[in-house]
Amino acid sequence: MLLQGEIFGVVVGVILAIIIIAIVASSIRVVPEFMRLVVFRLGRLIGIRGPGLVFLIPVIDQAYPVDLREQVIDVTKQTCITKDNAPVDIDLLIYLKVVDPEKVITQVQNFRQAAVGIATTTLRAVVGDIELDEVLAKREYINSVLRAKLDEVTARWGVKVTAVEIREIIPPSDVQSAMVKQIAAERERRAMITQADGEKQAAILRAEGQKQSAILQAEGERQAAILRAEGQAKALELLNEAASKLGHNALLLQYLDALKNIATSPSTKIVVPMELLSFFQAFLKGEEKR
C-alpha cells in the first residue's frame, strides 16, 4: 500500500509540474518586430505589448496578436451595372495596413472581411455612376475614388488603405466583339491615312523634282544662248577688226575668190553684193588714173 501511494504521489507531482510548466510557458510570449499583442486583463483592455519578450498573468490575461505588415486582399470578380445599364465584371486588389492595433481588436470583428464588404458595395456604387466607356477608360479614377472611400471607412477600425488596384475589367461579349471591330477599323483607317500621306509626299517630291529639272534646263539653255551670242559678237568683232586692217585690194581678192567658189556650184543665179561693184568702180578709177 505504501508503494502504491508513493507511485500515485509521483504521478500527481509530475502532472502538476507539467501543468505548472505549461501555465508558465503560456505566460511568456516572444513578439516579433512586425507583431503586437493587445492584452486584456479580466476582460479589460490594459494596452499593447511588444515587440520582444512579454510576460502575461496566466488565466487572468488574454492576448490577441495583430500583424502590422501591409496586407493584400484579393476581391474576386464582382458584376457591376454601369450608368447605361451594361454589366461588367471587375476584380481588384486592396492593399491595407494596421495603424492602430487596439481599434482593430475592439472596433471590428474581422477587418479583412469588413474591408471586402465595403469594397464590393463601394465598387458597385462608383461604377453605377459611370457609363461603360468611362469605366473602361478611367481605371485610375475608379482606383482613386475607391481608395478614398475605403480609407474613410476603415479609419474607424485603425486600418489604413494604401492602394486599390483594379486588375481586370471584363465587358459583355457583344461589347467585346464591337471593340475588336472598332480597333480593326481604326487600324485600317490609320493605314489608309498613312498610305495617302505617303502618296501625297511622293507626288509633291515628284513635282518639286520636275520643277527643279525644268528650272535647271531653262537656266542651261539661257546660259548656252548667252554664250552663243557672246561668241557671235566676239567673232563679228574680230572680223570687223581684221577687215579694218585689210586694204581694198585684199578685200576685192577675197570677194573674187568667193565668186569663184560660187561659180563652181550648180546654181544658175549668182547674187553679186553691192560692195563688190563699189570695189570694181574704185579699182577701175585707179587704173584710169594710171
C-alpha angles and dihedrals in degrees: 000000000000091000093051091048090052092050091049091050092050092050092048090048092051091049092049091048091051091049092048092048091049091050093048091046092051090052092058117073131178107210118199122225093257094050135072132192119223103206126204122189114202087340096309122114110244100172148272122308131197176020104158131017114352126188120207130188107247116247091356099066125059121192128198117196119224124194113222096191121109110268133201125216120200110215109200123225114305122195110226131181116225126217091265091051097256117143116227131179114224130180124184147175125236120204115198141160135203111242099167115037093187093060092045089060101034103034104043135027098215114003094189093056091043091051091052091050093050091045094054095047092045091048092054091048094050095045091046090064094052131070121238096257091052091048090056094044103037103056093137091051091053090048093053094046092049092048093050094048094043092048090051091057100038092051087079089061097049092254126128119208105215100180145353119205126186107216101188140003114197115191123197117290094250090052090050092053090048090051091051091051090047092052091049091049091048092051091049090050091051090048091052092048091049091049092048091049090050093050090047092051091047091052091048092050092048091050091048090050093050090047093051090046092052091047092050092046092049090047090050092050091048092051091047092050090049091050092048092049091047090049093050091047091050091048092050090047091052092046091050091048092049092046091052090056094051124083126233092261093054091050090047091053090051091050091049091049090051091049088051092056091046092051091058090059120092092246116125096203126061121191113210115203117236089235089064091055090051089051090051092050092049090047093050092048090052091052093049091053088055 
